[in-house]
Coordinates of C-alpha atoms in Angstrom, one line a residue:
M19 CA -54.5 70.0 -1.2
A20 CA -52.2 72.1 0.9
T21 CA -51.6 70.7 4.4
F22 CA -50.8 72.6 7.4
T23 CA -50.4 72.1 11.0
E24 CA -52.0 73.2 13.9
E25 CA -48.8 74.7 15.5
Q26 CA -48.5 77.0 11.7
I27 CA -52.3 78.0 12.0
A28 CA -51.7 79.1 15.3
Q29 CA -49.1 81.3 14.7
L30 CA -51.0 83.3 12.3
A31 CA -53.2 84.1 14.6
P32 CA -53.5 87.9 15.4
D33 CA -53.5 87.5 19.3
A34 CA -54.7 85.0 21.9
S35 CA -58.0 85.8 21.9
S36 CA -58.6 85.4 18.1
L37 CA -56.4 82.3 18.7
K38 CA -59.1 80.7 21.7
A39 CA -62.0 82.0 19.0
G40 CA -60.7 79.9 15.7
R41 CA -59.9 76.6 17.7
D42 CA -63.4 77.2 19.5
L43 CA -64.8 77.2 15.5
A44 CA -62.7 73.6 14.5
N45 CA -66.1 72.2 15.0
E46 CA -68.1 70.6 12.6
K47 CA -71.5 71.4 14.1
K48 CA -71.1 75.3 13.7
W49 CA -70.1 74.8 9.5
P50 CA -73.3 73.4 7.7
A51 CA -71.1 73.3 4.6
L52 CA -67.2 72.9 4.1
H53 CA -65.8 72.2 0.6
Y54 CA -62.7 72.6 -1.0
N55 CA -60.9 72.4 -4.3
H56 CA -57.1 72.5 -5.5
R57 CA -57.3 76.6 -5.3
V58 CA -59.6 77.8 -2.4
I59 CA -61.2 76.1 0.9
W60 CA -64.6 77.5 1.4
G61 CA -67.4 77.3 4.0
L62 CA -70.3 78.7 5.5
A63 CA -70.3 79.6 9.3
Q64 CA -73.1 79.6 11.6
G65 CA -72.9 83.0 13.3
S66 CA -75.5 84.4 15.9
G67 CA -77.1 86.4 12.6
S68 CA -79.9 84.5 10.4
Q69 CA -77.1 84.6 7.9
P70 CA -73.9 82.2 7.7
Y71 CA -70.6 83.9 7.2
R72 CA -69.3 83.1 4.2
T73 CA -65.4 82.2 4.6
Q74 CA -62.6 81.5 2.5
V75 CA -59.3 80.8 2.6
D76 CA -56.6 80.3 -0.7
Q77 CA -55.1 77.5 -1.0
G78 CA -51.9 78.9 -2.5
S79 CA -51.1 82.0 -0.8
L80 CA -53.7 81.6 2.4
G81 CA -54.8 85.0 2.0
Y82 CA -58.6 84.7 3.4
S83 CA -61.7 86.6 2.9
C84 CA -64.8 86.8 5.0
T85 CA -68.3 88.5 5.7
C86 CA -68.1 89.1 9.4
P87 CA -67.6 92.2 10.5
S88 CA -64.1 91.7 12.7
R89 CA -61.0 93.7 12.0
K90 CA -58.7 91.4 12.9
F91 CA -56.9 89.8 10.7
P92 CA -57.0 86.5 10.3
C93 CA -60.4 86.4 11.7
K94 CA -61.8 83.6 13.9
H95 CA -63.6 82.0 10.9
A96 CA -60.5 82.0 9.1
L97 CA -58.5 80.2 11.7
G98 CA -61.6 78.1 12.6
L99 CA -61.8 76.8 9.0
L100 CA -57.8 76.1 8.8
F101 CA -58.1 74.4 11.8
I102 CA -60.9 72.1 11.5
F103 CA -59.2 71.4 7.6
A104 CA -55.8 70.3 9.5
R105 CA -57.9 68.0 11.7
R106 CA -60.7 66.9 9.9
P107 CA -60.1 67.0 6.2
D108 CA -62.4 64.4 5.5
L109 CA -65.0 66.9 6.3
F110 CA -64.7 69.1 3.3
Q111 CA -66.3 68.2 0.4
Q112 CA -64.4 68.7 -2.6
S113 CA -65.6 70.7 -5.5
N114 CA -64.6 71.5 -8.5
A115 CA -67.6 74.3 -9.2
E116 CA -67.4 77.3 -6.7
P117 CA -70.2 79.3 -5.6
D118 CA -70.5 82.6 -7.7
W119 CA -69.0 84.4 -4.4
V120 CA -65.8 81.8 -4.0
E121 CA -65.0 82.2 -8.2
K122 CA -65.7 85.7 -7.8
W123 CA -63.2 86.4 -5.2
M124 CA -60.6 84.3 -6.3
N125 CA -60.9 85.1 -10.0
T126 CA -60.0 88.8 -8.8
R127 CA -57.0 88.1 -6.8
E128 CA -55.5 86.2 -10.2
E129 CA -56.5 89.3 -11.8
K130 CA -54.3 91.3 -9.9
V131 CA -51.3 89.2 -9.7
E132 CA -51.6 89.1 -13.4
K133 CA -52.0 93.3 -13.7
A134 CA -49.5 93.6 -11.2
K135 CA -46.9 90.6 -13.5
A136 CA -48.1 93.4 -16.3
E137 CA -46.9 96.4 -14.7
R138 CA -43.6 95.2 -14.1
L139 CA -42.7 94.1 -17.4
H140 CA -44.3 97.2 -19.0
P141 CA -44.0 100.2 -16.2
A142 CA -45.6 103.0 -17.0
I143 CA -43.7 106.2 -17.5
K144 CA -42.7 108.7 -14.2
D145 CA -42.3 112.2 -13.8
V146 CA -38.6 111.8 -13.5
K147 CA -37.7 115.3 -13.4
S148 CA -40.2 115.6 -10.0
K149 CA -38.6 112.7 -8.6
A150 CA -35.1 113.8 -9.3
K151 CA -36.0 117.1 -7.7
R152 CA -37.1 115.5 -4.7
E153 CA -34.3 113.6 -4.1
A154 CA -31.9 116.3 -4.9
V155 CA -33.8 118.0 -1.6
R156 CA -33.7 115.1 0.4
L157 CA -29.8 114.5 -0.3
E158 CA -29.0 118.1 1.2
L159 CA -30.9 117.8 4.2
V160 CA -29.6 114.1 4.6
K161 CA -25.9 115.9 4.2
A162 CA -26.7 118.1 6.7
G163 CA -28.0 115.1 9.2
A164 CA -24.8 113.0 8.9
A165 CA -22.4 116.3 9.1
E166 CA -24.5 117.3 12.7
L167 CA -24.2 113.6 13.9
E168 CA -20.7 113.5 13.2
L169 CA -19.7 116.4 15.1
L170 CA -22.1 114.7 17.9
L171 CA -20.1 111.9 18.1
R172 CA -16.9 113.3 18.2
D173 CA -18.0 115.4 21.3
V174 CA -18.9 112.3 23.0
L175 CA -15.6 110.5 22.4
R176 CA -13.7 113.8 23.5
S177 CA -15.2 113.8 26.7
G178 CA -14.7 110.0 27.1
L179 CA -16.9 106.7 26.5
L180 CA -17.1 106.3 30.4
N181 CA -19.0 108.9 30.6
L182 CA -22.0 107.8 28.4
P183 CA -24.2 106.0 30.6
N184 CA -24.3 109.8 32.3
R185 CA -25.9 111.3 29.2
G186 CA -28.9 109.2 29.9
N187 CA -31.4 108.0 27.1
G188 CA -32.8 111.5 26.2
F189 CA -29.5 112.5 25.2
F190 CA -30.0 109.9 21.9
E191 CA -33.5 110.1 21.7
Q192 CA -33.1 113.8 21.4
A193 CA -30.3 113.6 18.4
A194 CA -32.5 110.9 17.2
A195 CA -35.4 113.2 16.5
R196 CA -32.9 115.6 14.6
M197 CA -31.9 112.8 12.1
V198 CA -35.9 112.2 12.1
D199 CA -35.9 115.6 11.1
Q200 CA -33.4 115.3 8.3
Q201 CA -34.8 112.8 6.4
A202 CA -32.2 110.4 7.5
N203 CA -34.6 107.8 9.5
G204 CA -31.7 104.6 9.5
L205 CA -29.4 106.8 11.4
A206 CA -31.9 107.9 14.1
Q207 CA -32.5 103.7 14.4
M208 CA -29.0 103.2 14.9
L209 CA -28.8 106.2 17.6
R210 CA -31.8 104.7 19.4
Q211 CA -29.5 101.6 19.7
F212 CA -27.5 103.4 22.5
T213 CA -30.7 103.8 24.3
K214 CA -31.3 99.7 24.5
I215 CA -27.5 99.0 25.9
N216 CA -27.7 97.7 29.9
Y217 CA -25.2 100.3 31.2
S218 CA -25.6 98.6 34.7
T219 CA -23.6 95.1 34.1
G220 CA -20.3 96.2 35.2
N221 CA -18.1 96.8 32.2
A222 CA -19.7 94.4 29.6
W223 CA -21.5 97.1 28.1
H224 CA -18.1 99.0 26.7
S225 CA -17.8 96.5 24.0
E226 CA -21.6 96.7 22.7
A227 CA -21.4 100.8 23.1
L228 CA -18.1 101.0 21.0
E229 CA -19.0 98.6 18.4
Q230 CA -22.1 100.6 18.3
M231 CA -20.1 103.9 17.9
V232 CA -17.8 102.5 15.5
Q233 CA -20.7 101.1 13.0
L234 CA -22.2 104.6 12.8
W235 CA -18.8 106.3 12.2
Q236 CA -18.2 103.8 9.1
V237 CA -21.6 104.8 8.1
L238 CA -20.9 108.2 8.1
Q239 CA -17.6 108.1 6.2
A240 CA -19.1 105.7 4.1
F241 CA -21.9 108.2 3.4
K242 CA -19.0 111.5 2.5
R243 CA -17.3 109.0 0.0
I244 CA -20.2 107.2 -1.6
D245 CA -19.8 108.4 -5.2
E246 CA -16.4 106.5 -5.2
L247 CA -17.8 103.2 -3.8
P248 CA -19.0 100.1 -5.9
E249 CA -22.9 100.7 -7.3
L250 CA -24.4 97.9 -4.8
L251 CA -22.3 99.4 -1.9
Q252 CA -24.1 102.7 -2.6
E253 CA -27.4 101.4 -2.3
D254 CA -26.2 99.6 1.1
V255 CA -25.4 103.0 2.6
R256 CA -28.4 104.4 1.2
S257 CA -30.7 101.7 3.3
L258 CA -28.8 102.3 6.2
L259 CA -29.3 105.8 6.3
G260 CA -33.4 105.3 5.7
W261 CA -32.9 105.5 1.7
A262 CA -34.3 102.0 0.8
P263 CA -35.7 101.4 -2.8
K264 CA -39.7 101.3 -2.9
Q265 CA -41.0 97.4 -3.0
E266 CA -42.4 98.6 -6.2
E267 CA -39.1 99.7 -8.1
I268 CA -37.6 96.1 -6.6
L269 CA -40.4 94.4 -8.8
A270 CA -40.0 96.5 -11.9
D271 CA -36.2 96.4 -12.2
E272 CA -35.0 93.4 -13.9
Q273 CA -31.5 93.9 -13.0
V274 CA -32.0 93.0 -8.7
L275 CA -31.4 89.6 -8.2
S276 CA -34.1 86.8 -8.6
V277 CA -33.7 83.4 -7.2
E278 CA -36.8 80.9 -7.6
D279 CA -36.6 78.4 -5.1
Q280 CA -38.3 76.1 -2.3
W281 CA -38.0 78.3 0.7
L282 CA -38.4 76.8 4.2
V283 CA -40.2 79.4 6.3
V284 CA -37.7 78.8 9.5
G285 CA -38.2 81.6 11.7
K286 CA -40.7 84.3 12.5
Q287 CA -40.3 87.6 15.0
S288 CA -42.1 90.4 16.0
S289 CA -41.9 93.6 17.6
V290 CA -44.0 96.4 17.9
E291 CA -42.0 99.9 16.7
N292 CA -43.9 103.5 16.6
N293 CA -47.6 101.4 17.1
I294 CA -46.2 99.8 13.9
T295 CA -46.2 95.8 14.1
V296 CA -42.7 94.3 12.4
V297 CA -42.7 91.2 11.7
R298 CA -39.7 89.4 10.5
L299 CA -39.9 86.2 8.2
Y300 CA -36.7 84.4 7.9
L301 CA -36.5 81.8 4.9
W302 CA -33.9 79.6 4.4
G303 CA -33.6 77.8 0.5
C304 CA -33.4 74.3 0.2
Q305 CA -31.5 74.0 -3.2
T306 CA -29.7 77.6 -3.4
G307 CA -29.1 77.2 0.6
K308 CA -29.1 81.2 0.2
A309 CA -30.6 83.0 3.3
A310 CA -33.7 85.9 3.0
L311 CA -35.4 87.9 5.2
L312 CA -39.1 89.2 4.8
L313 CA -40.5 92.5 6.3
D314 CA -44.1 93.1 7.0
F315 CA -45.1 96.4 8.7
I316 CA -48.9 96.3 10.0
A317 CA -50.6 99.6 11.2
P318 CA -53.4 99.1 13.6
G319 CA -56.2 97.2 11.8
T320 CA -54.5 96.5 8.6
A321 CA -54.1 92.9 7.3
P322 CA -50.8 91.3 7.4
K323 CA -48.9 91.2 3.8
Y324 CA -47.7 87.9 4.4
L325 CA -49.6 84.8 6.3
F326 CA -46.6 82.5 6.5
A327 CA -45.4 80.7 9.8
P328 CA -42.4 78.4 10.5
G329 CA -42.3 74.9 8.9
M330 CA -44.3 76.1 5.8
V331 CA -42.6 75.7 1.8
L332 CA -43.2 78.1 -0.2
E333 CA -42.5 77.5 -4.0
V334 CA -42.0 81.0 -5.5
T335 CA -39.5 83.3 -6.5
L336 CA -38.2 86.3 -4.2
A337 CA -36.5 89.6 -5.5
F338 CA -33.6 90.9 -3.3
F339 CA -33.1 94.8 -2.4
P340 CA -30.0 95.5 -4.4
S341 CA -27.1 95.0 -2.0
Q342 CA -23.4 93.6 -1.7
R343 CA -25.2 91.1 0.4
P344 CA -28.3 90.3 -0.5
F345 CA -31.0 89.0 2.2
R346 CA -34.1 91.2 2.8
A347 CA -36.7 90.3 -0.1
I348 CA -40.0 90.5 -1.3
V349 CA -41.9 87.9 -2.6
K350 CA -42.0 88.5 -6.7
T351 CA -44.6 85.5 -8.1
E352 CA -47.6 84.2 -7.0
T353 CA -46.7 82.0 -4.0
K354 CA -47.7 78.1 -4.0
T355 CA -47.7 77.2 0.1
H356 CA -47.7 73.6 1.4
N357 CA -45.8 71.9 4.3
Q358 CA -44.2 69.0 2.2
L359 CA -40.1 69.3 3.0
P360 CA -38.0 68.6 0.0
R361 CA -36.2 65.4 0.2
T362 CA -32.6 67.6 0.1
C363 CA -31.8 70.7 1.4
Q364 CA -28.3 72.5 1.2
E365 CA -26.9 73.3 4.8
I366 CA -24.0 75.0 6.8
T367 CA -21.8 71.8 7.7
D368 CA -20.4 72.8 10.9
W369 CA -19.4 76.4 12.8
S370 CA -16.1 76.7 10.8
A371 CA -17.9 76.6 7.1
A372 CA -20.4 79.3 9.0
Q373 CA -17.6 81.5 10.1
T374 CA -16.3 81.2 6.4
A375 CA -19.3 82.6 5.3
L376 CA -19.4 85.5 7.7
A377 CA -16.0 86.3 7.8
K378 CA -17.2 86.2 3.5
D379 CA -20.1 88.8 4.4
L380 CA -17.9 90.9 6.6
S381 CA -15.7 92.1 3.8
Q382 CA -18.6 93.1 1.5
Y383 CA -20.6 94.6 4.1
P384 CA -19.2 95.8 7.4
W385 CA -22.6 96.2 8.9
V386 CA -24.0 92.8 9.2
E387 CA -25.9 93.0 12.5
S388 CA -27.2 89.2 12.2
S389 CA -26.6 85.8 10.2
L390 CA -29.0 83.3 9.0
Y391 CA -27.6 79.3 8.8
F392 CA -29.6 76.1 8.4
M393 CA -26.8 74.0 10.2
Q394 CA -26.7 70.8 9.7
S395 CA -26.3 68.9 13.1
L396 CA -26.5 70.7 16.3
Q397 CA -26.5 69.5 19.8
L398 CA -28.1 71.8 22.7
I399 CA -25.1 71.0 25.7
H400 CA -24.3 72.5 28.8
V401 CA -20.5 73.0 29.7
E402 CA -19.3 75.2 33.0
E403 CA -23.0 77.0 33.6
R404 CA -23.0 78.0 30.0
W405 CA -25.1 76.8 27.1
Y406 CA -23.7 76.3 23.7
L407 CA -24.6 74.5 20.2
A408 CA -22.3 71.7 19.7
D409 CA -21.8 71.4 15.8
T410 CA -20.8 67.7 14.3
N411 CA -16.7 68.2 15.2
Q412 CA -17.3 69.3 18.9
A413 CA -16.8 73.0 18.3
L414 CA -19.1 75.3 20.2
M415 CA -20.9 78.5 19.8
P416 CA -22.8 80.3 23.1
L417 CA -26.7 80.9 22.9
H418 CA -27.2 84.8 22.7
P419 CA -29.0 86.0 26.1
E420 CA -32.3 86.6 24.5
F421 CA -33.0 82.6 23.9
S422 CA -34.6 82.0 27.6
E423 CA -34.6 79.9 29.7
Q424 CA -38.3 78.2 28.4
Q425 CA -36.8 78.5 25.1
R426 CA -34.2 76.3 26.5
W427 CA -36.0 73.8 27.4
L428 CA -38.8 73.4 24.7
L429 CA -35.2 72.8 22.1
L430 CA -34.5 69.9 24.8
A431 CA -37.9 68.5 24.7
I432 CA -37.9 68.7 20.4
T433 CA -35.0 67.1 20.2
G434 CA -34.5 64.7 23.4
G435 CA -31.0 66.3 23.4
H436 CA -30.1 64.5 20.1
P437 CA -28.2 66.2 17.3
C438 CA -30.6 67.6 14.6
P439 CA -30.8 70.4 11.5
T440 CA -30.8 73.3 13.5
A441 CA -31.4 77.2 12.0
V442 CA -30.1 80.0 13.6
L443 CA -29.9 83.4 13.8
R444 CA -25.8 84.5 14.8
K445 CA -26.0 87.7 16.3
R446 CA -22.6 89.2 17.4
D447 CA -20.4 86.1 19.0
A448 CA -23.6 84.4 20.2
V449 CA -26.5 81.8 18.4
V450 CA -30.5 82.3 18.7
P451 CA -32.2 79.0 17.7
L452 CA -34.9 79.4 15.2
G453 CA -36.1 75.6 14.8
V454 CA -35.0 72.1 14.2
L455 CA -36.1 69.0 11.7
V456 CA -36.9 66.4 13.7
K457 CA -39.1 63.3 12.4
E458 CA -42.0 65.2 12.7
G459 CA -41.2 67.7 10.3
Y460 CA -39.5 71.7 11.2
K461 CA -40.2 72.7 14.5
S462 CA -40.2 76.5 15.7
I463 CA -38.9 77.3 19.1

């Protein structure tokens, strides 16, 4: 039987109002029937109508179904069912015999999993000629866009980097729009990074702008010589241009890196880009010590693909996108989700070992923006008006500015100021703590 904390369930809520409504529904008086077995939780939720809503949650993947008209994912009834299951599992009657509506839904889910598995083993024959033609047309468009962007960067550098603030955000937005027209969305995203630089902080912006300029230049030069690069580095360059393979192609390719492990969800971050909610789930392989990133793109009115929260453990095989430095992944097999941490977990011992790992990554992939580490023992300390994370050797790593004061106090409250195993996201020369492992379990920050 899967067990999850209320904190983890709360992180599945699509918004604050759904969370409040879900908590309010965690009341046995509002559920005339509550049942569970090894694969599914289900119940009847009494609403305003004459017929109760039928709500069910897959214990393995946390997928859910409900007969209510809500367009939020998950709905308040699914959240309420999970909350009451976390608080009072004794209220649920164990039943191996499922009602027709539960059995049909679960069987359909399992059939989809088997069908997807069969399609990966025996993929349908694609129209290769048509695909090759589309790829050739796009290649010419991207080449033209890359050549145009190279000229723009040369002009910027000739006029001097100090004139960059005078160009304004509109200059880079216009250039980014041109890259979108040329089907080079990755280059457009890199250009938009210039609009996020704070040019009012004295000279602090110089290094950030120069680093971004160098990364763009490296991508353009690598693309010009892409045929000379190793195969996996070619995939990296295409991905940076916004030319990543489709997920179904990854799942059908037997050559991609696939890793089976118990994956601890160590972090979850959400942002809205062009009216699309982008959810980043950071995972750490407890046996392999491997880091992974799951991306979920959620359009308005659509359900999230992954209903995972920090602290959950996923027993699953991940398929990694082809790369010199495999990081982004997708779920390849049926997921078993639970809350029981393995007895042992591979960890990075100290900042020196983390630096060695970063140097290796940079030697293979020079465009590293962030690195995920699960550190053996870190302690939050304050030195000369700055906050740091100290390892067992008292080596220090500064906190990234995006880690807020409120988060610092939360970290201190959870750890009591003591050293703890800590998951961090390293960005340039600073780190963002994602969560810590304490006696009570894994706590996200």
